[in-house]
Amino acid sequence: MTARAAPKAKRDWSLRSRAVRALLYQVIALGLIVAAVWFLAHNTMENMRVRGIQSGFDFLAQPAGFDIGEMPVAYDALDPYWKAFGIGVLNTLRVAIIGIVLTTVIGTLVGIGRFSPNALVRGLCYGYVELFRNVPILLQLLMWYLLLTEWLPDPGEPLSAFGLFFLSKGGFTFPVPVWGEAQAYAGIGILLGIALAWGWSRWVKVRFDRTGHRLPVALPALLLVIGGAVLGWLAGGAPNAWNVPVAGDVSVDGGSALTPEFLSVLFGLVFYTASFVAEVVRAGIQSVPRGQVEAANAIGLSRGQQMRLVVLPQALRVIIPPITNQYLNLTKNSSLAVAIGYPDVVSISNTAINQTGRAVECIAIIMLVYLTTSLATSAIMNWYNQRAAIKER
Amino acid sequence: MTHATAKTLITGALAAASMALVALPAQAGKTIDAIKARGQLVCGVNTGLAGFSVADSQGNWSGLDVDVCKAIAASLLGDANKIKYVPLNAQQRFTALQSGEVDILSRNTTWTLTRDASLGMHFTGVTYYDGQGFMVPAKGKIKSAKQLKGATVCVQSGTTTEKNLTDYSRANALAIKPVVFEKVEAATGAYFAGRCQAYTTDASGLASVRNKEAKVPADHLILPELISKEPLGPAVRRGDDEFFAIAKWVVFALVEAEEYGITQANVDQQKTSTDPVVQRILGTTEDTGKLLGLDKDWAYRAIKATGNYGEIFERNVGPKSALGLPRGVNNLWNKGGIMYAPPVR
Amino acid sequence: MDSFQPIPPRPSPVRTEGAVPWIRRNLFGDPVSAVVTLLLFGAFAWWLPGFVDWAALQAVFAPDADRCQAARGIGACWGVITEKHRLIIFGRYPFDEQWRPQIATIVLVSLLVASCVRLFWKPWLALLWVVVLALFFALMHGGVAGLSVVTTDRWGGLPLTIMLATLSIVLAFPLSVMVALGRRSKMPAIRTICVIYVELIRGVPLISVLFMASFMFPLFMPPGTSIDVLLRVLVGITLFAAAYMAEIVRGGLQAIPKGQQEAADTLGLGYWQTQRKIILPQALSLVVPGIMNNFISIFKDTSLVTIVSLYELTGAMGLALNSDANWRPFKIEAYLFIAGVYFIFCFAMSRYSLWVEKQLSASKNR
């Protein structure tokens, strides 16, 4: 018997074929979505035309016309709207980055504290987590702001240390160097120092692999970074101009200040998110098999060494995805600063909406800012996740 | 998935899609028709500004802006109580008017070019000429706005206040640091807690806040400088000229009534007056209402419901009221102020 | 043979149970622990009496503003709660009709508690839900049985918080199951749509979703229609909750072994039959703790609607105190009260969630 050629597959175009049905559902779904979007867009255009509302992003180039209370970089009321939005983004990032660092530190400590041999410490950590987790973040922000504005001294009679640092309702004021060329060079020097420090830590590792001798890493790295800053400063001419705060009649003038708004947003976000991070760290530590701890005990590591060298590195695998979530939550929760007067991007966008009437465009900008920040944070944490993943043989 | 089920699904989906495509936006109905059909005027007011629009614990609204709405409702619907008050904060007010949530925005809103031209609204007139000022603690060292160098000032976002503050600060090189709050309660709360050296808003708002929220009103000083012009008035949506005309002319009628001595108490008696101007206002001789789409008693009803402009002012914000504001520039044009109504004829 | 020489008695075994051994082990286990215990004890002993004095002993419970002012700094003024608690709990609801939200809240909370107890997990629970929700809205809104109509902008306080949280979770649940299934579907268009929806909503803060709902929703509707503010906010929160729940449900779906799907295919079950009878029951029972967590966080997030001027618990408190100069200095006590209310609700829910987890894992650890 000769084998026959396989019959040609007939394309079945009836509804019995799964492929055809799948195609049909997708076409219908897409069609519905497109129709819905068209409906909404058409209504919006119609509404805006009837009401005479302008649209478009051209307002971004016009002068903003409003001052902003906290400006990390120089800003004037005549600068365009996009610069005002930029200041808002910088303020958000300022609170988010510092918040993430502090949250990680406090959250890890509290999470480790849940396993302390001391019952009081365990109880305190548990109490902290339950207390701060179960109260809404907005309420916590409002309470921090109330506490700071009630209990800090009047701006006319601030607490001062060394005549240079002042604490008042205007915030914590401290002297800053006047920003000039030298400071820019110092910044470049710091970056160079960081790169050199990283190179040094790699070289130390290579040398350790080769000879077994471990050279110190932390101190030389610190010296390299500081050295870079000093060299840059010298290269710029070693200026010595400082912006020193002076206690004036009604307030403290000059210097730079950590305002009560910034501090209450920071503290509120940090203590709230740290309670979630503590739970995440606790879950991570619990996920490490008990055999690891017992083995570490058997080879004589102290409790601190166990935690640092054995448990935490393995717990990182389990900790990193949920902690990424918490970092994103912290960044998004910083938008609540609008309720207590901190000029983050949502607050500035509100002002822009009220002055220009372009609600759709401004809200689109806010969403874009937060989406970008979320994606960037997720990307960085994913990269770290890949690196921390244990390469099993 | 059977053949039959799939077919039903597809038919259903196509029907839904076609309905979505066919549901084009309806013709924008005329505001007056909507109000008459509803039997109620929907008035956008402040969430609580003493003297302008504030509700007591029973939910009864009072204030200058509220009285304007009452007069318009009395003219249009015959009953000053056929009103639904929608409290709006500074951020929502324009979108509420634009979207049709309210018919008229009577919410101490400043008449500016941007708002008139680009937000899709029309201002019907000015009911209160105001200016922006500052409030500071009385026992501080600041007695004039020029002394606010480097001061922190609490301000609410979403108002012309922010921009005026910036302009004043630049013009006088004061480097004022604004602390901007979303809600007015947060702004006043921060000022009374001592976070800021000053609080800024319209002078009438300052009087209202001082009277209502300060523990001891005399502990706070309203600085003499007015740093901007803030003509406050009601606004309606663009595109409806009939309602715009009615809203405009009701307020003018109230001002004219004061000019010609018609009060809430004597309006019935004035119907028999022989003064031709009074006769025209109250509709005894001419029917001006017909031209507006109302009947001839439109102004009579308005004045009967709320009194003339002077009475409204005295009752809500005048020297004998809780706010204690002087008539000042809001007096009639022939009594030293600038309230001038075109003649109702 | 020498006489019997008894060996000295061995020391009795050290007690390891009991209070003293526990204290020794847990508080004074090693020198560092002992020092920490002493420090913490010292700190407590220094701080606690002062706090108890302020909060309870010297506190003013009567609604008397002058006595409170006199006791400022010495005793807490719980009188502010006695005076303003109705305004804080019920918001701007008309004073005389406040029995209505009271009953409505009690009924709704009882339903929620009943739904948590195993005893009530019967088919008629769904019907009960519909009846209770209808009763809730009838009571709050009025217009039936001779009750006066109270428009939604007057609703506030605790009833609003509970209603928003419950309703948004109940409505978001079916949507999230659909989106989770869609995200795992083999059809690229549907998968993309679901991915875009989830990532878009999860990437932005709730406050911008609420702003969008309150500012832009009216623009999306045909000119002339006006949507209730409460409805807009509800839609915003529901969409937000659905995106997060979709991820949780997807996690549950991923945990089902592939063998279940293959067995269902072998039996000839279609896609929807498989999902309904095999996959979803297993997946959803896995994710109940996650959904409870989501419910807790949505409950807390309802406090954000105060920014779009719906006066739920936090906003009602601001409303009650900001306009009253006599009571405004006592904001901190009011904040503590509201924090306490939230804490009680959320802590109870998180304890329940732990119990549910234990129940479900008990069936797995045979």
Coordinates of N, CA and C in Angstrom, one line a residue, chain A residues 33-132:
Chain A
I33 N -15.5 48.5 22.4 CA -14.6 49.5 23.0 C -14.4 50.7 22.1
V34 N -14.2 50.5 20.8 CA -14.0 51.7 20.0 C -15.3 52.5 20.0
A35 N -16.5 51.8 19.9 CA -17.7 52.6 20.0 C -17.8 53.4 21.2
A36 N -17.5 52.7 22.4 CA -17.6 53.4 23.6 C -16.7 54.6 23.7
V37 N -15.4 54.4 23.2 CA -14.5 55.6 23.3 C -14.9 56.7 22.4
W38 N -15.5 56.3 21.2 CA -16.0 57.3 20.3 C -17.1 58.1 20.9
F39 N -18.0 57.4 21.6 CA -19.2 58.0 22.2 C -18.7 59.0 23.2
L40 N -17.7 58.6 24.1 CA -17.3 59.5 25.1 C -16.5 60.7 24.5
A41 N -15.7 60.4 23.5 CA -14.9 61.5 23.0 C -15.8 62.5 22.3
H42 N -16.8 62.0 21.6 CA -17.8 62.8 20.9 C -18.5 63.7 21.8
N43 N -19.0 63.1 22.9 CA -19.7 63.9 23.9 C -18.8 65.0 24.5
T44 N -17.6 64.6 24.8 CA -16.7 65.6 25.4 C -16.5 66.7 24.5
M45 N -16.2 66.4 23.2 CA -16.0 67.5 22.2 C -17.2 68.4 22.1
E46 N -18.4 67.7 22.1 CA -19.7 68.5 22.0 C -19.9 69.4 23.2
N47 N -19.6 68.8 24.4 CA -19.8 69.6 25.6 C -18.9 70.8 25.6
M48 N -17.6 70.5 25.2 CA -16.7 71.6 25.2 C -17.0 72.7 24.2
R49 N -17.5 72.3 23.1 CA -17.9 73.3 22.0 C -19.0 74.1 22.5
V50 N -20.1 73.4 23.1 CA -21.3 74.1 23.5 C -20.9 75.1 24.6
R51 N -20.1 74.7 25.5 CA -19.8 75.5 26.7 C -18.7 76.5 26.4
G52 N -18.0 76.4 25.2 CA -17.0 77.4 24.9 C -15.7 77.1 25.7
I53 N -15.5 75.8 26.1 CA -14.3 75.5 26.8 C -13.1 75.3 25.9
Q54 N -12.0 75.9 26.1 CA -10.8 75.7 25.3 C -10.2 74.3 25.6
S55 N -9.5 73.8 24.6 CA -8.8 72.6 24.9 C -7.4 72.7 24.2
G56 N -6.5 71.8 24.5 CA -5.2 71.8 23.9 C -4.1 71.9 25.0
F57 N -2.9 71.6 24.6 CA -1.8 71.7 25.6 C -1.0 72.9 25.4
D58 N -1.5 73.9 24.6 CA -0.8 75.1 24.4 C -0.6 75.9 25.7
F59 N -1.5 75.7 26.7 CA -1.4 76.5 27.9 C -0.1 76.3 28.6
L60 N 0.6 75.1 28.3 CA 1.8 74.8 29.0 C 2.9 75.8 28.8
A61 N 2.9 76.5 27.7 CA 3.9 77.5 27.4 C 3.6 78.9 28.0
Q62 N 2.4 79.1 28.5 CA 2.1 80.4 29.0 C 2.6 80.6 30.4
P63 N 2.8 81.9 30.8 CA 3.3 82.1 32.2 C 2.3 81.6 33.2
A64 N 2.8 81.0 34.3 CA 1.9 80.4 35.2 C 1.2 81.4 36.1
G65 N 1.9 82.4 36.5 CA 1.2 83.5 37.3 C 1.0 83.1 38.8
F66 N 1.5 82.0 39.3 CA 1.3 81.8 40.7 C 2.6 81.3 41.3
D67 N 2.8 81.7 42.6 CA 4.0 81.3 43.3 C 3.8 79.9 43.9
I68 N 5.0 79.2 44.1 CA 4.9 77.9 44.8 C 5.7 78.0 46.1
G69 N 5.1 77.5 47.1 CA 5.7 77.7 48.4 C 7.0 77.0 48.6
E70 N 7.2 75.8 48.0 CA 8.5 75.1 48.2 C 9.1 74.8 46.8
M71 N 10.3 75.3 46.6 CA 10.9 75.2 45.3 C 12.3 74.6 45.4
P72 N 12.4 73.3 45.0 CA 13.8 72.8 45.0 C 14.7 73.5 44.0
V73 N 14.2 73.9 42.9 CA 15.0 74.7 42.0 C 14.3 76.1 41.9
A74 N 15.1 77.1 41.4 CA 14.6 78.4 41.3 C 13.4 78.5 40.4
Y75 N 12.3 79.2 40.8 CA 11.1 79.3 40.0 C 10.5 80.7 40.3
D76 N 10.0 81.3 39.2 CA 9.4 82.6 39.3 C 8.0 82.5 38.8
A77 N 7.2 83.4 39.3 CA 5.8 83.3 38.9 C 5.6 83.5 37.4
L78 N 6.6 84.1 36.7 CA 6.4 84.3 35.2 C 6.9 83.1 34.4
D79 N 7.4 82.1 35.1 CA 7.8 80.9 34.3 C 6.6 80.2 33.8
P80 N 6.8 79.4 32.7 CA 5.7 78.8 32.1 C 5.1 77.6 32.9
Y81 N 3.9 77.2 32.5 CA 3.2 76.2 33.3 C 4.0 74.9 33.4
W82 N 4.7 74.5 32.3 CA 5.4 73.3 32.3 C 6.5 73.3 33.4
K83 N 7.0 74.5 33.6 CA 8.0 74.5 34.7 C 7.4 74.4 36.1
A84 N 6.2 74.9 36.2 CA 5.4 74.8 37.5 C 5.1 73.3 37.7
F85 N 4.7 72.6 36.6 CA 4.5 71.2 36.8 C 5.7 70.4 37.1
G86 N 6.9 70.9 36.5 CA 8.1 70.3 36.8 C 8.5 70.4 38.3
I87 N 8.2 71.6 38.9 CA 8.5 71.8 40.3 C 7.6 70.8 41.1
G88 N 6.4 70.6 40.7 CA 5.5 69.7 41.4 C 6.0 68.3 41.3
V89 N 6.5 67.9 40.1 CA 7.1 66.6 40.0 C 8.3 66.4 40.9
L90 N 9.2 67.5 41.0 CA 10.3 67.4 41.8 C 9.9 67.3 43.3
N91 N 8.9 68.0 43.7 CA 8.4 67.9 45.1 C 7.9 66.5 45.4
T92 N 7.2 65.9 44.4 CA 6.7 64.6 44.6 C 7.8 63.6 44.8
L93 N 8.8 63.7 43.8 CA 9.9 62.8 43.9 C 10.7 63.0 45.2
R94 N 10.9 64.2 45.6 CA 11.6 64.5 46.9 C 11.0 63.7 48.0
V95 N 9.7 63.8 48.1 CA 9.0 63.1 49.3 C 9.0 61.6 49.0
A96 N 8.9 61.2 47.7 CA 8.8 59.7 47.5 C 10.2 59.1 47.7
I97 N 11.3 59.6 47.2 CA 12.6 59.0 47.4 C 13.0 58.9 48.8
I98 N 12.9 60.1 49.5 CA 13.3 60.0 50.9 C 12.4 59.1 51.7
G99 N 11.1 59.1 51.3 CA 10.1 58.3 52.0 C 10.4 56.8 51.8
I100 N 10.8 56.4 50.6 CA 11.1 55.0 50.3 C 12.3 54.6 51.1
V101 N 13.4 55.4 51.2 CA 14.5 55.0 52.0 C 14.2 54.8 53.4
L102 N 13.5 55.8 54.0 CA 13.2 55.7 55.4 C 12.2 54.6 55.7
T103 N 11.3 54.4 54.8 CA 10.3 53.3 55.0 C 11.0 51.9 55.1
T104 N 12.0 51.7 54.1 CA 12.7 50.5 54.1 C 13.4 50.3 55.4
V105 N 14.1 51.3 55.9 CA 14.9 51.2 57.1 C 14.0 50.8 58.3
I106 N 12.9 51.7 58.5 CA 12.1 51.5 59.6 C 11.3 50.2 59.5
G107 N 10.8 49.9 58.3 CA 10.0 48.7 58.1 C 10.8 47.4 58.3
T108 N 12.1 47.4 57.8 CA 12.9 46.2 58.1 C 13.2 46.1 59.5
L109 N 13.5 47.2 60.2 CA 13.8 47.0 61.7 C 12.6 46.5 62.4
V110 N 11.4 47.0 62.1 CA 10.2 46.6 62.8 C 9.9 45.1 62.4
G111 N 10.1 44.8 61.2 CA 9.9 43.4 60.8 C 10.8 42.4 61.4
I112 N 12.1 42.8 61.6 CA 13.0 41.9 62.3 C 12.7 41.9 63.8
G113 N 12.2 43.1 64.3 CA 11.9 43.1 65.7 C 10.8 42.2 66.1
R114 N 9.9 41.8 65.1 CA 8.9 40.8 65.4 C 9.4 39.5 65.8
F115 N 10.7 39.2 65.5 CA 11.3 38.0 65.9 C 12.3 38.1 67.0
S116 N 12.3 39.2 67.7 CA 13.2 39.4 68.7 C 13.0 38.5 69.9
P117 N 14.0 38.1 70.6 CA 13.8 37.2 71.8 C 13.1 37.9 72.9
N118 N 13.1 39.3 72.9 CA 12.5 40.0 73.9 C 11.0 40.2 73.7
A119 N 10.1 39.8 74.6 CA 8.7 39.9 74.4 C 8.2 41.3 74.3
L120 N 8.8 42.2 75.0 CA 8.4 43.6 75.0 C 8.6 44.2 73.6
V121 N 9.8 43.9 73.0 CA 10.1 44.4 71.7 C 9.1 43.8 70.7
R122 N 8.8 42.5 70.8 CA 7.9 41.8 69.9 C 6.5 42.5 70.0
G123 N 6.1 42.7 71.3 CA 4.8 43.3 71.5 C 4.7 44.7 70.9
L124 N 5.8 45.5 71.1 CA 5.8 46.8 70.6 C 5.7 46.8 69.1
C125 N 6.5 46.0 68.4 CA 6.4 45.9 67.0 C 5.1 45.5 66.5
Y126 N 4.5 44.5 67.1 CA 3.1 44.1 66.7 C 2.1 45.2 66.9
G127 N 2.2 45.9 68.0 CA 1.3 47.0 68.3 C 1.5 48.1 67.3
Y128 N 2.7 48.4 66.9 CA 3.0 49.5 65.9 C 2.3 49.1 64.6
V129 N 2.6 47.8 64.2 CA 2.0 47.4 62.9 C 0.5 47.5 62.9
E130 N -0.1 47.0 63.9 CA -1.6 47.0 63.9 C -2.2 48.4 64.0
L131 N -1.5 49.2 64.8 CA -2.0 50.6 65.0 C -2.0 51.4 63.7
F132 N -0.8 51.4 63.0 CA -0.6 52.2 61.9 C -1.2 51.7 60.6

